[in-house]
């Protein structure tokens, strides 16, 4: 690494937050020969969810989800990260525990391996301490990777810099459906009162009986219990969970998110008793979110109950609903394609703070932020990965593809990938998307290596 180091300026890159994203970013920087200071506030200051002082602590489950690189988007992301020399994936592979087709890890062994690898890296200095405001002006290249539980002082400073409404503190997630799984023999395109283009929403009609059966199912459905610390965070009236609204009265939803007014079911020529509306969620038009359906129902219950909605009987979900405290940027509005804050380009963001959801996705954005910062430190520009790769699709979604007005944290999924030019369907389509992704990733990695060696 020493020959590369001479090409960099003496100033290190400062990475704030030693979680999944920050640890990966620091590793990628060091791997490119760039010195790093990694700032982690634990154990001096803890978050409400972390329990240890370890880098890359997993705050909840020990699963990195499916490891199927041919048919599953997160499995494909694993493979892309392995090929990109990811520390997080190497540590996960080394501390794998049996979990069927999933990549699950021994959480202590995993975190210890990440910490040991970074501690042993001569170009990385780990400093314990909170960065309690905007980083000092002399830090010319900073990666902020402080996660969903960013400390309040830093969160407030970022909020002031980006504008009052740009940092969400409470995350109400509505489920997202793959458009191709919606039954258009039942559902139809129409905007309420034919506003806008007249066909901006997908509508699913319910008759009286179906509506009350649906409300009963919502009320009886099993809910996720709140963490004790989450109980201190009140609901915002504007984003009440659907089952909380239903509990206020059996007709509340029919006058709220499920109101049928201004919509005519083309099959009957009449207004339905109630309507569930879905709104386009990505620029490609492959994903639709269910409007107003943020929920604390358990995931299995969401699948069962939301598939009761006419038109969604065979719905495939790109993401299920949820509600927890979260800090994330409105990245499509605030960040450029290299994850830099438009309002202050020396600050780059990574991890869950950028509006991706999940351990793997957070680490993936850390990997990209680290590579972009390394190139910048060495006076070069790194082209983003192609949007046909899982890394590029995720990056493209948060930095442009997603609608800024409705932006919510997102898992990687095949709905984020541009369509194939060939006509494969179902599983074969996924395999073709994955094959295309890996071929294009290899080309991108090759080109990046060649540019770095020049
Ligand atoms: C309660 C909860 C449960 C979750 N469960 C799961 C799950 O089961 N599976 C899943 O895939 N995803 C889960 N997530 C979502 C997400 O994937 C994880 O939060 C993931 O750890 C995000 O990675 P990150 O690197 O962005 O943030 P983190 O891993 O949280 O890392 C951020 C780091 O920054 C540090 N930090 C914060 N502020 C400062 C500061 N001012 N100065 C210095 N250091 C600071 C923190 O101590 C922390 O170590 C969960 C999130 C939450 C909040």
Short mmCIF file of C-alpha atoms and ligand atoms in Angstrom, two decimals:
data_model
loop_
_atom_site.label_atom_id
_atom_site.label_comp_id
_atom_site.label_asym_id
_atom_site.label_seq_id
_atom_site.Cartn_x
_atom_site.Cartn_y
_atom_site.Cartn_z
CA UNK A 1 0.00 0.00 0.00
CA UNK A 2 2.92 2.37 0.55
CA UNK A 3 3.29 3.28 -3.15
CA UNK A 4 -0.39 4.29 -3.25
CA UNK A 5 -0.11 6.26 -0.05
CA UNK A 6 2.43 8.61 -1.56
CA UNK A 7 -0.18 9.63 -4.13
CA UNK A 8 -2.65 10.75 -1.46
CA UNK A 9 -2.64 14.00 0.44
CA UNK A 10 -1.36 13.67 4.01
CA UNK A 11 -4.77 14.54 5.51
CA UNK A 12 -6.72 11.41 6.43
CA UNK A 13 -10.34 10.79 5.55
CA UNK A 14 -12.50 10.99 8.68
CA UNK A 15 -15.20 8.36 8.96
CA UNK A 16 -17.78 9.09 11.66
CA UNK A 17 -19.53 5.99 13.02
CA UNK A 18 -17.97 2.54 13.31
CA UNK A 19 -21.08 0.53 12.47
CA UNK A 20 -21.69 -1.61 9.40
CA UNK A 21 -21.22 1.21 6.90
CA UNK A 22 -18.41 3.12 8.63
CA UNK A 23 -16.30 -0.01 9.21
CA UNK A 24 -16.67 -1.02 5.55
CA UNK A 25 -15.88 2.50 4.33
CA UNK A 26 -12.72 2.65 6.50
CA UNK A 27 -11.59 -0.73 5.17
CA UNK A 28 -12.11 0.28 1.53
CA UNK A 29 -10.13 3.48 2.09
CA UNK A 30 -7.22 1.67 3.71
CA UNK A 31 -7.35 -0.95 0.95
CA UNK A 32 -6.88 1.89 -1.56
CA UNK A 33 -3.88 3.18 0.41
CA UNK A 34 -5.66 6.15 1.99
CA UNK A 35 -5.21 6.94 5.72
CA UNK A 36 -8.39 6.98 7.80
CA UNK A 37 -9.51 8.11 11.23
CA UNK A 38 -12.58 6.13 12.29
CA UNK A 39 -14.58 7.90 15.01
CA UNK A 40 -16.89 5.74 17.13
CA UNK A 41 -18.69 7.18 20.15
CA UNK A 42 -19.35 3.88 21.94
CA UNK A 43 -18.66 3.00 24.74
CA UNK A 44 -18.29 6.63 25.89
CA UNK A 45 -21.78 7.31 24.62
CA UNK A 46 -24.17 4.48 23.80
CA UNK A 47 -27.23 4.41 21.54
CA UNK A 48 -30.61 3.07 22.64
CA UNK A 49 -30.08 -0.19 20.74
CA UNK A 50 -26.36 -1.02 20.87
CA UNK A 51 -25.18 -3.12 23.81
CA UNK A 52 -21.38 -3.35 23.33
CA UNK A 53 -18.35 -1.23 22.41
CA UNK A 54 -17.63 -3.36 19.33
CA UNK A 55 -17.37 -2.00 15.81
CA UNK A 56 -20.06 -3.32 13.42
CA UNK A 57 -22.35 -4.49 16.23
CA UNK A 58 -25.55 -6.12 14.94
CA UNK A 59 -28.31 -4.44 16.92
CA UNK A 60 -31.04 -7.00 16.30
CA UNK A 61 -31.14 -10.15 14.14
CA UNK A 62 -27.93 -12.01 13.21
CA UNK A 63 -29.04 -12.57 9.62
CA UNK A 64 -27.72 -11.01 6.43
CA UNK A 65 -30.72 -12.65 4.68
CA UNK A 66 -30.61 -14.85 1.57
CA UNK A 67 -27.21 -15.82 0.23
CA UNK A 68 -28.62 -16.96 -3.11
CA UNK A 69 -26.68 -14.93 -5.63
CA UNK A 70 -28.60 -16.22 -8.65
CA UNK A 71 -32.21 -15.66 -7.63
CA UNK A 72 -32.23 -13.17 -4.77
CA UNK A 73 -31.23 -9.50 -4.90
CA UNK A 74 -29.62 -9.42 -1.45
CA UNK A 75 -27.74 -12.65 -2.22
CA UNK A 76 -26.52 -10.97 -5.39
CA UNK A 77 -25.44 -7.93 -3.35
CA UNK A 78 -23.43 -10.28 -1.07
CA UNK A 79 -21.61 -11.65 -4.11
CA UNK A 80 -20.92 -8.19 -5.52
CA UNK A 81 -19.51 -7.12 -2.17
CA UNK A 82 -17.31 -10.22 -1.95
CA UNK A 83 -15.90 -9.40 -5.38
CA UNK A 84 -15.30 -5.83 -4.16
CA UNK A 85 -13.11 -7.00 -1.24
CA UNK A 86 -15.72 -6.21 1.41
CA UNK A 87 -14.57 -6.57 5.02
CA UNK A 88 -18.17 -7.03 6.25
CA UNK A 89 -18.79 -9.95 3.89
CA UNK A 90 -15.40 -11.53 4.63
CA UNK A 91 -16.10 -11.37 8.37
CA UNK A 92 -19.64 -12.70 7.86
CA UNK A 93 -18.37 -15.63 5.76
CA UNK A 94 -15.73 -16.42 8.37
CA UNK A 95 -18.31 -16.47 11.19
CA UNK A 96 -21.21 -18.09 9.39
CA UNK A 97 -23.68 -20.20 11.38
CA UNK A 98 -26.12 -22.72 9.82
CA UNK A 99 -29.25 -20.93 8.56
CA UNK A 100 -30.49 -22.75 5.46
CA UNK A 101 -30.04 -20.54 2.42
CA UNK A 102 -29.44 -17.45 4.55
CA UNK A 103 -26.12 -15.92 5.56
CA UNK A 104 -26.37 -15.73 9.35
CA UNK A 105 -23.43 -15.05 11.63
CA UNK A 106 -22.16 -15.55 15.13
CA UNK A 107 -22.64 -11.91 16.10
CA UNK A 108 -19.77 -11.72 18.58
CA UNK A 109 -17.27 -13.45 16.33
CA UNK A 110 -18.39 -11.29 13.43
CA UNK A 111 -17.99 -7.95 15.22
CA UNK A 112 -14.70 -9.02 16.80
CA UNK A 113 -13.34 -9.97 13.35
CA UNK A 114 -14.30 -6.58 11.87
CA UNK A 115 -12.71 -4.75 14.78
CA UNK A 116 -9.52 -6.85 14.71
CA UNK A 117 -9.08 -6.36 10.97
CA UNK A 118 -9.39 -2.59 11.28
CA UNK A 119 -7.22 -2.39 14.41
CA UNK A 120 -4.49 -4.35 12.61
CA UNK A 121 -4.58 -2.07 9.55
CA UNK A 122 -1.71 0.47 9.79
CA UNK A 123 -3.61 3.12 7.81
CA UNK A 124 -6.58 3.09 10.19
CA UNK A 125 -6.70 4.97 13.49
CA UNK A 126 -9.74 4.20 15.66
CA UNK A 127 -10.73 7.11 17.90
CA UNK A 128 -13.43 6.71 20.52
CA UNK A 129 -15.58 9.79 20.99
CA UNK A 130 -18.77 11.47 19.82
CA UNK A 131 -18.64 14.00 17.01
CA UNK A 132 -21.23 16.26 18.52
CA UNK A 133 -21.84 18.69 15.67
CA UNK A 134 -20.63 19.42 12.16
CA UNK A 135 -17.07 18.10 11.67
CA UNK A 136 -14.28 20.72 11.90
CA UNK A 137 -13.82 22.75 8.69
CA UNK A 138 -10.26 21.46 8.21
CA UNK A 139 -11.53 17.89 7.68
CA UNK A 140 -11.75 18.08 3.91
CA UNK A 141 -13.08 14.57 3.22
CA UNK A 142 -15.59 13.15 5.71
CA UNK A 143 -17.89 10.14 5.60
CA UNK A 144 -20.84 10.38 7.99
CA UNK A 145 -22.06 6.85 8.78
CA UNK A 146 -23.74 7.32 12.13
CA UNK A 147 -26.78 5.20 11.37
CA UNK A 148 -30.46 5.27 12.30
CA UNK A 149 -29.57 6.19 15.90
CA UNK A 150 -27.24 9.09 15.08
CA UNK A 151 -26.54 11.01 18.29
CA UNK A 152 -28.92 13.96 18.74
CA UNK A 153 -26.23 16.69 18.61
CA UNK A 154 -24.95 15.54 15.22
CA UNK A 155 -28.47 14.86 13.91
CA UNK A 156 -29.52 18.39 14.82
CA UNK A 157 -26.47 19.91 13.13
CA UNK A 158 -27.18 17.96 9.93
CA UNK A 159 -30.84 18.89 10.15
CA UNK A 160 -29.98 22.59 10.36
CA UNK A 161 -27.63 22.27 7.39
CA UNK A 162 -30.12 20.44 5.19
CA UNK A 163 -33.38 22.15 6.20
CA UNK A 164 -35.98 21.45 8.89
CA UNK A 165 -37.90 18.71 7.14
CA UNK A 166 -35.03 16.88 5.55
CA UNK A 167 -34.10 14.56 8.39
CA UNK A 168 -36.83 12.18 9.49
CA UNK A 169 -36.81 11.09 13.10
CA UNK A 170 -39.62 8.62 13.01
CA UNK A 171 -39.87 6.07 10.32
CA UNK A 172 -43.28 5.00 9.11
CA UNK A 173 -42.86 2.48 6.37
CA UNK A 174 -45.70 1.38 4.12
CA UNK A 175 -45.32 -1.90 2.20
CA UNK A 176 -44.04 -1.84 -1.37
CA UNK A 177 -45.39 -4.20 -4.02
CA UNK A 178 -43.87 -5.39 -7.30
CA UNK A 179 -46.22 -4.04 -9.99
CA UNK A 180 -45.94 -7.23 -12.05
CA UNK A 181 -47.56 -9.20 -9.20
CA UNK A 182 -50.75 -7.07 -9.15
CA UNK A 183 -53.86 -8.56 -10.80
CA UNK A 184 -55.02 -5.99 -13.36
CA UNK A 185 -58.18 -7.97 -14.08
CA UNK A 186 -59.31 -6.42 -10.76
CA UNK A 187 -57.10 -3.36 -10.16
CA UNK A 188 -57.11 -0.32 -12.43
CA UNK A 189 -55.12 2.88 -13.01
CA UNK A 190 -56.85 6.14 -12.07
CA UNK A 191 -56.07 9.28 -10.04
CA UNK A 192 -58.73 10.51 -7.65
CA UNK A 193 -61.04 12.86 -9.63
CA UNK A 194 -58.73 12.12 -12.62
CA UNK A 195 -56.22 14.67 -11.34
CA UNK A 196 -52.63 14.88 -12.66
CA UNK A 197 -52.22 12.56 -15.61
CA UNK A 198 -55.49 10.88 -14.60
CA UNK A 199 -53.80 7.49 -14.20
CA UNK A 200 -51.23 8.09 -11.46
CA UNK A 201 -52.47 5.47 -8.97
CA UNK A 202 -53.31 1.78 -9.00
CA UNK A 203 -56.68 1.15 -7.30
CA UNK A 204 -57.93 -2.04 -5.65
CA UNK A 205 -61.70 -2.08 -4.93
CA UNK A 206 -63.38 -3.65 -1.88
CA UNK A 207 -67.11 -4.27 -1.47
CA UNK A 208 -68.82 -3.81 1.90
CA UNK A 209 -68.24 -7.37 3.05
CA UNK A 210 -64.62 -7.41 1.95
CA UNK A 211 -63.97 -4.08 3.68
CA UNK A 212 -65.29 -5.16 7.11
CA UNK A 213 -63.52 -8.53 6.88
CA UNK A 214 -60.31 -6.64 6.15
CA UNK A 215 -60.82 -4.29 9.13
CA UNK A 216 -61.49 -7.27 11.43
CA UNK A 217 -58.30 -8.96 10.20
CA UNK A 218 -56.28 -5.79 10.87
CA UNK A 219 -57.66 -5.54 14.40
CA UNK A 220 -57.03 -9.21 15.19
CA UNK A 221 -53.62 -9.39 13.45
CA UNK A 222 -50.53 -9.94 15.58
CA UNK A 223 -48.50 -6.75 16.08
CA UNK A 224 -44.80 -6.26 16.81
CA UNK A 225 -44.26 -5.00 20.33
CA UNK A 226 -42.41 -1.75 20.87
CA UNK A 227 -38.92 -1.64 22.31
CA UNK A 228 -39.08 0.14 25.62
CA UNK A 229 -37.13 3.09 24.21
CA UNK A 230 -39.43 3.34 21.22
CA UNK A 231 -42.41 3.83 23.52
CA UNK A 232 -41.02 7.25 24.38
CA UNK A 233 -41.43 8.31 20.74
CA UNK A 234 -45.02 9.35 20.10
CA UNK A 235 -46.88 8.58 16.91
CA UNK A 236 -47.23 11.48 14.55
CA UNK A 237 -50.89 11.93 13.66
CA UNK A 238 -49.88 12.17 9.99
CA UNK A 239 -48.42 8.65 9.93
CA UNK A 240 -50.54 6.54 12.22
CA UNK A 241 -50.24 2.80 11.70
CA UNK A 242 -53.19 1.46 9.72
CA UNK A 243 -54.29 -0.85 12.57
CA UNK A 244 -54.24 2.06 15.06
CA UNK A 245 -56.53 4.00 12.72
CA UNK A 246 -58.81 0.96 12.32
CA UNK A 247 -59.06 0.66 16.11
CA UNK A 248 -60.52 4.18 16.28
CA UNK A 249 -63.69 3.00 14.52
CA UNK A 250 -64.68 0.40 11.95
CA UNK A 251 -65.43 3.08 9.37
CA UNK A 252 -62.34 5.25 9.98
CA UNK A 253 -60.35 3.74 7.11
CA UNK A 254 -63.25 4.11 4.65
CA UNK A 255 -63.13 7.85 5.39
CA UNK A 256 -59.33 7.92 5.50
CA UNK A 257 -56.69 6.14 3.39
CA UNK A 258 -59.30 3.76 1.90
CA UNK A 259 -61.85 6.37 0.86
CA UNK A 260 -63.41 5.53 -2.52
CA UNK A 261 -64.46 9.03 -3.62
CA UNK A 262 -63.45 10.31 -7.05
CA UNK A 263 -62.73 6.79 -8.33
CA UNK A 264 -64.87 4.63 -10.64
CA UNK A 265 -64.32 0.89 -10.89
CA UNK A 266 -64.31 0.23 -14.67
CA UNK A 267 -65.66 -3.29 -14.14
CA UNK A 268 -68.88 -2.05 -12.50
CA UNK A 269 -69.00 1.58 -13.67
CA UNK A 270 -69.60 2.53 -10.00
CA UNK A 271 -67.75 3.69 -6.93
CA UNK A 272 -66.50 0.80 -4.74
CA UNK A 273 -67.28 0.64 -0.99
CA UNK A 274 -63.61 1.24 -0.23
CA UNK A 275 -60.42 1.47 -2.28
CA UNK A 276 -56.78 0.70 -1.53
CA UNK A 277 -54.50 2.95 -3.57
CA UNK A 278 -50.91 2.25 -4.63
CA UNK A 279 -48.55 4.98 -5.74
CA UNK A 280 -45.50 4.64 -7.98
CA UNK A 281 -42.37 4.38 -5.86
CA UNK A 282 -39.45 4.37 -8.29
CA UNK A 283 -38.61 6.05 -11.57
CA UNK A 284 -38.66 2.72 -13.42
CA UNK A 285 -42.33 2.25 -12.45
CA UNK A 286 -41.73 -1.32 -11.27
CA UNK A 287 -42.57 -0.72 -7.58
CA UNK A 288 -45.71 0.70 -5.96
CA UNK A 289 -46.25 1.58 -2.28
CA UNK A 290 -49.61 1.06 -0.58
CA UNK A 291 -50.70 4.56 0.33
CA UNK A 292 -51.22 5.15 4.07
CA UNK A 293 -50.50 1.54 5.03
CA UNK A 294 -47.66 2.03 7.51
CA UNK A 295 -48.06 -0.74 10.04
CA UNK A 296 -46.70 -2.55 13.08
CA UNK A 297 -48.27 -5.87 12.05
CA UNK A 298 -45.82 -8.76 12.11
CA UNK A 299 -44.39 -9.54 8.69
CA UNK A 300 -46.23 -12.88 8.30
CA UNK A 301 -49.48 -11.17 9.23
CA UNK A 302 -48.90 -8.42 6.67
CA UNK A 303 -48.53 -11.01 3.91
CA UNK A 304 -51.72 -12.80 4.99
CA UNK A 305 -53.85 -9.70 5.55
CA UNK A 306 -52.70 -7.52 2.64
CA UNK A 307 -53.23 -10.43 0.24
CA UNK A 308 -56.93 -10.28 1.25
CA UNK A 309 -57.12 -7.04 -0.78
CA UNK A 310 -58.74 -7.74 -4.17
CA UNK A 311 -56.03 -7.45 -6.84
CA UNK A 312 -53.24 -8.24 -4.35
CA UNK A 313 -54.00 -11.94 -3.78
CA UNK A 314 -50.67 -12.88 -5.35
CA UNK A 315 -48.78 -9.70 -4.46
CA UNK A 316 -45.03 -9.98 -4.04
CA UNK A 317 -43.62 -7.45 -1.63
CA UNK A 318 -40.34 -5.64 -2.23
CA UNK A 319 -40.55 -4.41 1.36
CA UNK A 320 -43.01 -4.91 4.18
CA UNK A 321 -44.26 -2.16 6.44
CA UNK A 322 -42.78 -1.11 9.75
CA UNK A 323 -42.52 1.68 12.24
CA UNK A 324 -39.43 2.50 14.27
CA UNK A 325 -37.28 5.44 15.17
CA UNK A 326 -34.93 6.18 12.35
CA UNK A 327 -32.77 9.02 11.17
CA UNK A 328 -32.32 9.24 7.44
CA UNK A 329 -31.74 11.88 4.82
CA UNK A 330 -34.00 12.65 1.92
CA UNK A 331 -31.11 11.45 -0.22
CA UNK A 332 -32.72 11.84 -3.68
CA UNK A 333 -32.98 15.55 -2.92
CA UNK A 334 -29.87 16.15 -0.83
CA UNK A 335 -27.07 13.91 -2.13
CA UNK A 336 -25.25 13.79 -5.44
CA UNK A 337 -24.42 10.56 -7.30
CA UNK A 338 -21.24 10.13 -5.24
CA UNK A 339 -23.15 10.41 -1.94
CA UNK A 340 -21.87 13.97 -1.26
CA UNK A 341 -24.14 16.48 0.40
CA UNK A 342 -24.97 19.04 -2.27
CA UNK A 343 -24.96 21.77 0.39
CA UNK A 344 -21.47 20.83 1.69
CA UNK A 345 -19.53 18.55 -0.64
CA UNK A 346 -16.80 17.67 1.89
CA UNK A 347 -19.45 15.62 3.72
CA UNK A 348 -20.29 12.27 2.19
CA UNK A 349 -22.93 10.00 3.72
CA UNK A 350 -23.15 6.23 4.04
CA UNK A 351 -25.25 3.50 5.62
CA UNK A 352 -28.79 3.58 6.87
CA UNK A 353 -28.56 7.37 7.15
CA UNK A 354 -28.76 7.53 3.34
CA UNK A 355 -32.17 5.81 3.31
CA UNK A 356 -31.20 2.24 2.63
CA UNK A 357 -32.58 -0.41 4.95
CA UNK A 358 -30.69 -3.36 6.40
CA UNK A 359 -27.25 -4.46 7.50
CA UNK A 360 -26.11 -5.52 4.04
CA UNK A 361 -27.44 -2.48 2.22
CA UNK A 362 -25.88 -0.18 4.85
CA UNK A 363 -22.49 -1.85 4.45
CA UNK A 364 -22.84 -1.73 0.64
CA UNK A 365 -23.30 2.03 0.68
CA UNK A 366 -20.33 2.26 3.07
CA UNK A 367 -18.29 0.33 0.51
CA UNK A 368 -19.22 2.78 -2.24
CA UNK A 369 -18.67 5.86 -0.07
CA UNK A 370 -15.21 4.54 0.87
CA UNK A 371 -14.30 3.97 -2.76
CA UNK A 372 -15.60 7.38 -3.86
CA UNK A 373 -13.70 9.12 -1.05
CA UNK A 374 -10.50 7.19 -1.81
CA UNK A 375 -10.66 8.25 -5.46
CA UNK A 376 -11.33 11.87 -4.47
CA UNK A 377 -8.39 11.89 -2.04
CA UNK A 378 -6.15 10.74 -4.85
CA UNK A 379 -7.41 13.44 -7.22
CA UNK A 380 -9.45 11.04 -9.34
CA UNK A 381 -13.09 10.46 -10.04
CA UNK A 382 -14.68 7.04 -9.76
CA UNK A 383 -17.62 6.31 -12.05
CA UNK A 384 -20.58 4.90 -10.07
CA UNK A 385 -21.23 1.18 -10.61
CA UNK A 386 -23.64 0.46 -13.50
CA UNK A 387 -27.33 0.61 -12.52
CA UNK A 388 -27.64 -2.98 -13.74
CA UNK A 389 -25.61 -4.16 -10.70
CA UNK A 390 -27.10 -4.50 -7.22
CA UNK A 391 -24.64 -1.90 -5.90
CA UNK A 392 -25.51 0.50 -8.73
CA UNK A 393 -29.27 -0.11 -8.54
CA UNK A 394 -29.31 0.66 -4.81
CA UNK A 395 -27.10 3.74 -5.22
CA UNK A 396 -29.16 4.91 -8.20
CA UNK A 397 -32.39 4.53 -6.22
CA UNK A 398 -31.32 6.62 -3.23
CA UNK A 399 -29.53 9.29 -5.23
CA UNK A 400 -32.10 9.88 -7.94
CA UNK A 401 -34.38 7.01 -8.89
CA UNK A 402 -36.65 7.31 -5.84
CA UNK A 403 -39.34 9.96 -5.59
CA UNK A 404 -38.06 12.57 -3.09
CA UNK A 405 -41.63 13.45 -2.03
CA UNK A 406 -42.34 9.95 -0.70
CA UNK A 407 -38.82 8.72 0.00
CA UNK A 408 -38.60 5.94 2.60
CA UNK A 409 -35.78 3.51 3.50
CA UNK A 410 -35.37 0.72 0.96
CA UNK A 411 -34.01 -2.81 0.81
CA UNK A 412 -32.27 -4.00 -2.32
CA UNK A 413 -34.69 -5.86 -4.63
CA UNK A 414 -34.99 -6.72 -8.31
CA UNK A 415 -37.60 -3.99 -8.80
CA UNK A 416 -34.76 -1.46 -8.65
CA UNK A 417 -33.02 -2.96 -11.68
CA UNK A 418 -33.64 -1.74 -15.25
CA UNK A 419 -35.62 -4.23 -17.35
CA UNK A 420 -33.86 -6.89 -19.41
CA UNK A 421 -33.81 -6.61 -23.15
CA UNK A 422 -34.76 -10.27 -23.35
CA UNK A 423 -38.14 -11.71 -22.32
CA UNK A 424 -37.41 -14.05 -19.40
CA UNK A 425 -40.11 -14.27 -16.70
CA UNK A 426 -40.22 -15.31 -13.02
CA UNK A 427 -37.16 -17.16 -11.73
CA UNK A 428 -35.43 -17.09 -15.10
CA UNK A 429 -35.76 -13.31 -15.15
CA UNK A 430 -34.05 -13.07 -11.76
CA UNK A 431 -31.25 -15.34 -12.91
CA UNK A 432 -30.72 -13.28 -16.06
CA UNK A 433 -30.71 -10.04 -14.04
CA UNK A 434 -28.15 -11.55 -11.64
CA UNK A 435 -25.92 -12.80 -14.47
CA UNK A 436 -26.01 -9.41 -16.17
CA UNK A 437 -25.20 -7.72 -12.85
CA UNK A 438 -22.14 -9.84 -12.10
CA UNK A 439 -20.74 -9.47 -15.61
CA UNK A 440 -21.14 -5.69 -15.47
CA UNK A 441 -19.77 -5.50 -11.94
CA UNK A 442 -16.62 -7.33 -13.03
CA UNK A 443 -16.16 -4.87 -15.89
CA UNK A 444 -16.64 -1.93 -13.50
CA UNK A 445 -14.17 -3.34 -10.97
CA UNK A 446 -11.64 -3.91 -13.75
CA UNK A 447 -12.02 -0.36 -15.04
CA UNK A 448 -11.79 1.06 -11.49
CA UNK A 449 -8.56 -0.88 -10.86
CA UNK A 450 -7.06 0.28 -14.12
CA UNK A 451 -7.95 3.93 -13.38
CA UNK A 452 -6.45 3.68 -9.88
CA UNK A 453 -3.19 2.26 -11.24
CA UNK A 454 -2.69 5.09 -13.78
C1 LIG B 1 -33.60 -1.15 16.63
C2 LIG B 1 -33.12 -1.49 15.26
C3 LIG B 1 -33.14 -2.82 14.84
C4 LIG B 1 -32.69 -3.15 13.55
N1 LIG B 1 -32.69 -4.46 13.20
C5 LIG B 1 -32.20 -4.84 11.99
C6 LIG B 1 -32.15 -6.22 11.61
O1 LIG B 1 -32.54 -7.08 12.36
N2 LIG B 1 -31.66 -6.52 10.39
C7 LIG B 1 -31.20 -5.59 9.53
O2 LIG B 1 -30.73 -5.93 8.44
N3 LIG B 1 -31.25 -4.26 9.85
C8 LIG B 1 -31.74 -3.87 11.06
N4 LIG B 1 -31.81 -2.54 11.40
C9 LIG B 1 -31.50 -1.52 10.38
C10 LIG B 1 -30.02 -1.26 10.02
O3 LIG B 1 -29.63 -2.17 9.08
C11 LIG B 1 -29.05 -1.29 11.13
O4 LIG B 1 -29.41 -0.27 11.99
C12 LIG B 1 -27.57 -1.11 10.65
O5 LIG B 1 -26.76 -1.31 11.76
C13 LIG B 1 -27.29 0.22 9.99
O6 LIG B 1 -25.91 0.34 9.71
P1 LIG B 1 -25.15 1.75 9.84
O7 LIG B 1 -23.71 1.50 9.67
O8 LIG B 1 -25.80 2.73 8.96
O9 LIG B 1 -25.47 2.21 11.34
P2 LIG B 1 -24.95 1.54 12.71
O10 LIG B 1 -24.58 0.12 12.50
O11 LIG B 1 -25.99 1.87 13.73
O12 LIG B 1 -23.61 2.33 13.01
C14 LIG B 1 -23.60 3.69 13.35
C15 LIG B 1 -22.52 3.91 14.38
O13 LIG B 1 -22.34 5.31 14.57
C16 LIG B 1 -22.14 5.55 15.95
N5 LIG B 1 -22.49 6.95 16.18
C17 LIG B 1 -23.72 7.53 16.16
N6 LIG B 1 -23.63 8.87 16.32
C18 LIG B 1 -22.29 9.16 16.44
C19 LIG B 1 -21.57 10.36 16.62
N7 LIG B 1 -22.16 11.55 16.69
N8 LIG B 1 -20.21 10.30 16.72
C20 LIG B 1 -19.56 9.09 16.64
N9 LIG B 1 -20.21 7.91 16.48
C21 LIG B 1 -21.57 7.94 16.36
C22 LIG B 1 -23.00 4.53 16.64
O14 LIG B 1 -22.56 4.26 17.95
C23 LIG B 1 -22.86 3.31 15.73
O15 LIG B 1 -21.81 2.46 16.11
C24 LIG B 1 -32.24 -2.16 12.67
C25 LIG B 1 -32.23 -0.82 13.08
C26 LIG B 1 -32.66 -0.48 14.37
C27 LIG B 1 -32.62 0.95 14.80
#
